[in-house]
Coordinates of N, CA and C in Angstrom, one line a residue:
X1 N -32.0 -84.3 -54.5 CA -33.3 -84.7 -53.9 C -33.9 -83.5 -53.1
X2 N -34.9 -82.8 -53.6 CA -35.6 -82.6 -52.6 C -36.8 -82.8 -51.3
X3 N -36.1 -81.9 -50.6 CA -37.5 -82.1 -49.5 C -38.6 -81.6 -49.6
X4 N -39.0 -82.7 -48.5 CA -40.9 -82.3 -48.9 C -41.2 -81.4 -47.2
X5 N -42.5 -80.8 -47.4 CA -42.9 -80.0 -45.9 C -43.0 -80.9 -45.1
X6 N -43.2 -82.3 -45.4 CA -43.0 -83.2 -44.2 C -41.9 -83.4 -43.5
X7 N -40.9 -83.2 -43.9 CA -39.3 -83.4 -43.8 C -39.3 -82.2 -42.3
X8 N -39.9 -81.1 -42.6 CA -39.5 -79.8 -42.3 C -40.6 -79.6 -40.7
X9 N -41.7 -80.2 -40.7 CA -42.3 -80.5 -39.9 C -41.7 -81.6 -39.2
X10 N -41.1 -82.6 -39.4 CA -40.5 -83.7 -38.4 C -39.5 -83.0 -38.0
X11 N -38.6 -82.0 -38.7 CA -37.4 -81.7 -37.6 C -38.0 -80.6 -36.8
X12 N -39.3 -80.0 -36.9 CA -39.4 -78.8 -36.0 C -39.7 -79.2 -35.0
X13 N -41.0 -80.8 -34.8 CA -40.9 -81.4 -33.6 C -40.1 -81.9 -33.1
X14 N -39.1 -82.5 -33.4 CA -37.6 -83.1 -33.1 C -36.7 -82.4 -32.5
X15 N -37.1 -80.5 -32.7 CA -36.3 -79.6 -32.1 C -37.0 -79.5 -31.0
X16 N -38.2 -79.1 -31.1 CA -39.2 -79.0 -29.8 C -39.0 -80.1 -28.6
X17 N -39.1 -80.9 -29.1 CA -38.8 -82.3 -28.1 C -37.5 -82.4 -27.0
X18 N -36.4 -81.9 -27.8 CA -34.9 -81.6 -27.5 C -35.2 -80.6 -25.7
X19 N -34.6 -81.2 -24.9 CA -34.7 -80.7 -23.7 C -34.0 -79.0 -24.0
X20 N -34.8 -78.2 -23.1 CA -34.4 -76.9 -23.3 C -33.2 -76.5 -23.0
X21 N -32.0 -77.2 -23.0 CA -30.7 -76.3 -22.0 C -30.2 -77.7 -21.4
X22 N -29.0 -78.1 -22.8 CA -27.9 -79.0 -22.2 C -27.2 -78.4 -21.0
X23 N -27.0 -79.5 -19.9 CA -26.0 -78.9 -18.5 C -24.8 -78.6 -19.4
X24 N -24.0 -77.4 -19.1 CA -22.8 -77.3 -19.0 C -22.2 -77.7 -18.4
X25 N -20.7 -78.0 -19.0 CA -19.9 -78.7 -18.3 C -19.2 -77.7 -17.0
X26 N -18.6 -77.7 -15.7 CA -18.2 -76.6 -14.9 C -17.0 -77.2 -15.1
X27 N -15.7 -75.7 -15.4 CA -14.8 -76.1 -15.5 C -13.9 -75.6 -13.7
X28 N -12.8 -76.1 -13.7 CA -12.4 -75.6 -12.4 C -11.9 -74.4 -12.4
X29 N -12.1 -73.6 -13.5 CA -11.9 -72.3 -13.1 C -13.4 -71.3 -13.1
X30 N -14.3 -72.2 -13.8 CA -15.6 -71.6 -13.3 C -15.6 -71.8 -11.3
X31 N -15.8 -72.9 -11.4 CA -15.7 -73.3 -10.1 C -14.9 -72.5 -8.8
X32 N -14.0 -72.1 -9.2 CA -13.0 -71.3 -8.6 C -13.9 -70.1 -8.1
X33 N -14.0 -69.4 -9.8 CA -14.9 -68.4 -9.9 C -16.7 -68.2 -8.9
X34 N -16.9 -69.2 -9.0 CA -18.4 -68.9 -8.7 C -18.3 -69.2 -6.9
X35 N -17.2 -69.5 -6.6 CA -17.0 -69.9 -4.9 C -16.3 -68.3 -4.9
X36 N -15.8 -67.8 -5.3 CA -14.7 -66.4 -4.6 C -15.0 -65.5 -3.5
X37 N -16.6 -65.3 -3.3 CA -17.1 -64.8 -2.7 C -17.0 -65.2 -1.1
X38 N -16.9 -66.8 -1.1 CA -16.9 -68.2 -0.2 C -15.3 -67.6 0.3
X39 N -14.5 -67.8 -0.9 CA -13.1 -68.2 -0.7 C -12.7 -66.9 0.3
X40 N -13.0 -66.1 -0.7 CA -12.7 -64.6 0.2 C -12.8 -64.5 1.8
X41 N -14.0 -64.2 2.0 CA -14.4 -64.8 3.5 C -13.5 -66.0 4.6
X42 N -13.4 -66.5 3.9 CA -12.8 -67.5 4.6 C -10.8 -67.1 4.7
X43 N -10.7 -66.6 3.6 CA -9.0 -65.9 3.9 C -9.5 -64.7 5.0
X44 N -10.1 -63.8 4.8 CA -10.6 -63.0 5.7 C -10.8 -63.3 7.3
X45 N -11.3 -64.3 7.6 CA -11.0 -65.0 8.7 C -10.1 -65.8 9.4
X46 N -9.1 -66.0 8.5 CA -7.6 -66.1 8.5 C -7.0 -67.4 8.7
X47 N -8.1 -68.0 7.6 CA -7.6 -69.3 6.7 C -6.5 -68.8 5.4
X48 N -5.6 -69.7 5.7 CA -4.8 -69.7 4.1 C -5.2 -70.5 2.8
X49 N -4.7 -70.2 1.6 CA -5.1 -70.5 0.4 C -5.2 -72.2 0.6
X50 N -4.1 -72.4 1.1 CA -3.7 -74.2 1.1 C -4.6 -74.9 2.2
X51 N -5.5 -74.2 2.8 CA -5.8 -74.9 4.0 C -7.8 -75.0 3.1
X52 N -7.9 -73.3 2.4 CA -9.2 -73.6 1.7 C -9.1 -74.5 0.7
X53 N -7.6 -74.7 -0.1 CA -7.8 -76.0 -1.1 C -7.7 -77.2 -1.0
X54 N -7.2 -77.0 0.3 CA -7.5 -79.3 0.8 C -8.9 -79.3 1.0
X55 N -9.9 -78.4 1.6 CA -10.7 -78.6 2.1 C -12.0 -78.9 0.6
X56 N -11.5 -77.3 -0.3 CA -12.2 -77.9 -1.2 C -12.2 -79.0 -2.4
X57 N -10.4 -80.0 -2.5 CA -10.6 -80.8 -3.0 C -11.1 -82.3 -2.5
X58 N -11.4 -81.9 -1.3 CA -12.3 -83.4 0.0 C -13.8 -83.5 -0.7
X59 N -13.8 -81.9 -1.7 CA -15.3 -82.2 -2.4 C -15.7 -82.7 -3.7
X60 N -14.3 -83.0 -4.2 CA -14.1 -83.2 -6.3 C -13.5 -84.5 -5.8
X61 N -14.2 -85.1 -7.3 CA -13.9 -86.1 -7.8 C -12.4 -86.5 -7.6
X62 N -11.8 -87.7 -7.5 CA -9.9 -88.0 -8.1 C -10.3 -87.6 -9.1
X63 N -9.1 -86.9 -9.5 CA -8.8 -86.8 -10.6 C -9.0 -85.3 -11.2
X64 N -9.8 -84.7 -10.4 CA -10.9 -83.5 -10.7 C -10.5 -82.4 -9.6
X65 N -9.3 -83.1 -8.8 CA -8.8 -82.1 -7.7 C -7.8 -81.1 -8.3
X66 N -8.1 -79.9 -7.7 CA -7.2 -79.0 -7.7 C -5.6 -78.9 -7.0
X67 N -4.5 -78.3 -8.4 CA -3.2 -77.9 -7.5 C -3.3 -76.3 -6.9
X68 N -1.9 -76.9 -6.3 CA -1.9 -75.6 -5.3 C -1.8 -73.9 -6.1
X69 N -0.8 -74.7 -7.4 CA -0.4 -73.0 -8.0 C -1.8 -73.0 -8.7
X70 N -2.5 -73.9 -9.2 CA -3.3 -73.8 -10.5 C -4.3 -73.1 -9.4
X71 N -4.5 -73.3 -8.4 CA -5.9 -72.6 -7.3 C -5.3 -71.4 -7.2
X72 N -4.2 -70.7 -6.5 CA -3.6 -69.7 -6.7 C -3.8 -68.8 -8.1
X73 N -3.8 -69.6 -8.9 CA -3.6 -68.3 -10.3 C -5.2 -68.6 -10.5
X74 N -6.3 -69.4 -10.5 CA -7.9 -69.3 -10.1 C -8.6 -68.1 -9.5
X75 N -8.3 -68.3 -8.0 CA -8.2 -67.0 -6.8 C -8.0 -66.0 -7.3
X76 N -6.3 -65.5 -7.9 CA -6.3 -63.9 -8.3 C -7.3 -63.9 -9.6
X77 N -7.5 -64.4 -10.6 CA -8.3 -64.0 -11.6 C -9.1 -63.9 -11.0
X78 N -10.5 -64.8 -10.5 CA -11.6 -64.6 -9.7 C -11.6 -63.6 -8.9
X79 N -11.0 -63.0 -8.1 CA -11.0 -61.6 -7.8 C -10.6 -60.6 -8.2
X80 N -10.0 -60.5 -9.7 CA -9.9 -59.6 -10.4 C -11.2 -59.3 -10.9
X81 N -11.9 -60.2 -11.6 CA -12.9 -60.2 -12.3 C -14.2 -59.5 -11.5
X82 N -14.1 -60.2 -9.8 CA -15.4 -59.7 -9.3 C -14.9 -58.6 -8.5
X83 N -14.0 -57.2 -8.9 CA -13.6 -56.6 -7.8 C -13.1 -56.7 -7.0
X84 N -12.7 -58.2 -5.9 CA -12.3 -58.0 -5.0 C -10.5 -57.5 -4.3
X85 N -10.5 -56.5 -3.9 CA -9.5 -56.5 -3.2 C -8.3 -57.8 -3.0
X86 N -7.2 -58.1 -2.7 CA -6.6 -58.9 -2.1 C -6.5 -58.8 -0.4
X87 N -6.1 -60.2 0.3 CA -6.3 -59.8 1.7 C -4.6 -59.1 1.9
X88 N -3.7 -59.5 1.7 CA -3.1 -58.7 1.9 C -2.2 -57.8 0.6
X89 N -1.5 -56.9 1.1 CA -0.9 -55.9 0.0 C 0.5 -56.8 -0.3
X90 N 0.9 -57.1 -1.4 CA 2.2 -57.6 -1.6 C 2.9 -56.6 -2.3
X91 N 4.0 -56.1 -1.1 CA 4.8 -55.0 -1.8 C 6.1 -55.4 -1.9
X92 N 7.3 -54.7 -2.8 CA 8.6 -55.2 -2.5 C 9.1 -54.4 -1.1
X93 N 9.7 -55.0 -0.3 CA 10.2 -54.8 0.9 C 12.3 -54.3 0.6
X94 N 11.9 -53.0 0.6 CA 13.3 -52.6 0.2 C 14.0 -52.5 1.7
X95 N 15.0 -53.3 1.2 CA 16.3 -53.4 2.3 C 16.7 -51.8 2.8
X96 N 16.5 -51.9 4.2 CA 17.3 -50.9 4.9 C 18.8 -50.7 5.2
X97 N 19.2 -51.8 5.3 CA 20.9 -51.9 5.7 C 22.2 -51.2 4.4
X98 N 22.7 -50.4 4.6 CA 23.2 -49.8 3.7 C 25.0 -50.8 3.1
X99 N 25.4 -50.5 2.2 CA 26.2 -51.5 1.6 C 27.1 -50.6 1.9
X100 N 28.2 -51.4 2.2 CA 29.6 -50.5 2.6 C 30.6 -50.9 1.0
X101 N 31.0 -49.8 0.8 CA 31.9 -50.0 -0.2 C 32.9 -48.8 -0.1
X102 N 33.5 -49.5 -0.2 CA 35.3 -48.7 0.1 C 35.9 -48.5 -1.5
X103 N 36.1 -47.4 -1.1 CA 36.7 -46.9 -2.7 C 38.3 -46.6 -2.6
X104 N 38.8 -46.4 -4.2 CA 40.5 -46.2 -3.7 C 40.5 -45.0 -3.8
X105 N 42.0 -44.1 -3.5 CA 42.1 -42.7 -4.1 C 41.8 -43.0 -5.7
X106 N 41.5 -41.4 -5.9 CA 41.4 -41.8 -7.4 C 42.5 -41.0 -8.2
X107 N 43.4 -42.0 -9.0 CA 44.7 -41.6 -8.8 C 44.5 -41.4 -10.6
X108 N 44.5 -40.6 -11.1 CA 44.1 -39.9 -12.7 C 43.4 -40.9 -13.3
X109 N 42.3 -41.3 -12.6 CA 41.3 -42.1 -13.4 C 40.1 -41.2 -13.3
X110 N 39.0 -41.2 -14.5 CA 37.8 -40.3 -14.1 C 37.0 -41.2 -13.4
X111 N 37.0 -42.3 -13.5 CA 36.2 -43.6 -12.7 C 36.5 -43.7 -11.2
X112 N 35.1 -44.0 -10.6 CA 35.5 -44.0 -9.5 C 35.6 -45.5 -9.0
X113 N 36.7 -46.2 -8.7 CA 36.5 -48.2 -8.4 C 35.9 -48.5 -7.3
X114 N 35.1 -49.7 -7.6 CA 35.1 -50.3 -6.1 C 36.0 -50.8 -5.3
X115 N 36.1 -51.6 -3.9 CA 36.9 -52.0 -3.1 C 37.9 -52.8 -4.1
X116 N 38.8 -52.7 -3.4 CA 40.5 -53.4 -4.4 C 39.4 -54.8 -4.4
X117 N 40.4 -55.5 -5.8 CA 39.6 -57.0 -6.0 C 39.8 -57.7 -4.8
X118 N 41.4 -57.5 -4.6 CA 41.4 -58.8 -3.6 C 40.5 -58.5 -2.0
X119 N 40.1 -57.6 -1.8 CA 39.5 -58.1 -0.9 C 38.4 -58.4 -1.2
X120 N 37.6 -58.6 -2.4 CA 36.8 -59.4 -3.0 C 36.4 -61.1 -2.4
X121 N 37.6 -61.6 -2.2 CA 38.0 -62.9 -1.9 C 37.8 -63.0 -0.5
X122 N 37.4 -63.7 0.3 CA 37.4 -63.3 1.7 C 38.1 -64.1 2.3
X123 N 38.7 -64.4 3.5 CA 39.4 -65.2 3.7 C 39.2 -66.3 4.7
X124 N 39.0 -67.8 4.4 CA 38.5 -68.9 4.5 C 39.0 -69.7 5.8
X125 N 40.4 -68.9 6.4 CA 40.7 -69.5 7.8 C 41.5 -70.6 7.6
X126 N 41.7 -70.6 6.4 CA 42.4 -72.4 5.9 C 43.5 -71.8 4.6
X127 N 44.4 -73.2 4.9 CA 45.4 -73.0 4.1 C 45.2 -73.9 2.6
X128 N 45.9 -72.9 1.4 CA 45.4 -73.3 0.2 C 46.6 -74.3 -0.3

């Protein structure tokens, strides 16, 4: 079958008519994202993550509230994305305290051992 130019004229009005710009739906990681600026600021004045995400789920729906890790992994992308810095530097914190290890003579081995096994075992103050 074909169509006639009438056909083609009813859907051009039918398009015209159609509101210009369905709402999009905001997901909570948009949401995340478009507050970072907010969120930032507010760690900055020395709120924690948990204390900005109660406050921001007092404003969402049940059901539509945010968890704690899922806000967390939100946060760092959102400030990946807009440049921002972190507030603080998270480094590995290397241990100062040095490990004592006692060696034996080294009696024609090329290896050098650690402390004899048994004192491996420590001793419990109690009888076995």
């Amino acid at each position: 079958m074909a169509l006639k130019r009438e056909h083609l004229k009813e859907a051009k009005s039918a398009l015209k008519s159609m509101s210009t710009r369905r709402e999009k739906k905001l997901t909570r990681a948009d949401f995340v994202t478009s507050l970072i600026q907010d969120i930032h600021a507010k760690m900055t004045a020395g709120f924690s993550l948990e204390e900005i995400c109660a406050e921001l789920n007092k404003t969402l729906p049940d059901g539509e509230q945010l968890n704690m890790n899922t806000f967390k992994t939100y946060v760092r992308r959102a400030r990946t994305q807009a440049g921002i810095a972190p507030t603080r530097s998270w480094t590995r914190r290397v241990s100062t305290a040095e490990t004592k290890i006692q060696t034996t003579p080294n009696k024609g081995r090329t290896k050098v051992q650690k402390e004899d096994p048994a004192s491996d075992f420590r001793d419990q103050g109690g009888e076995l």
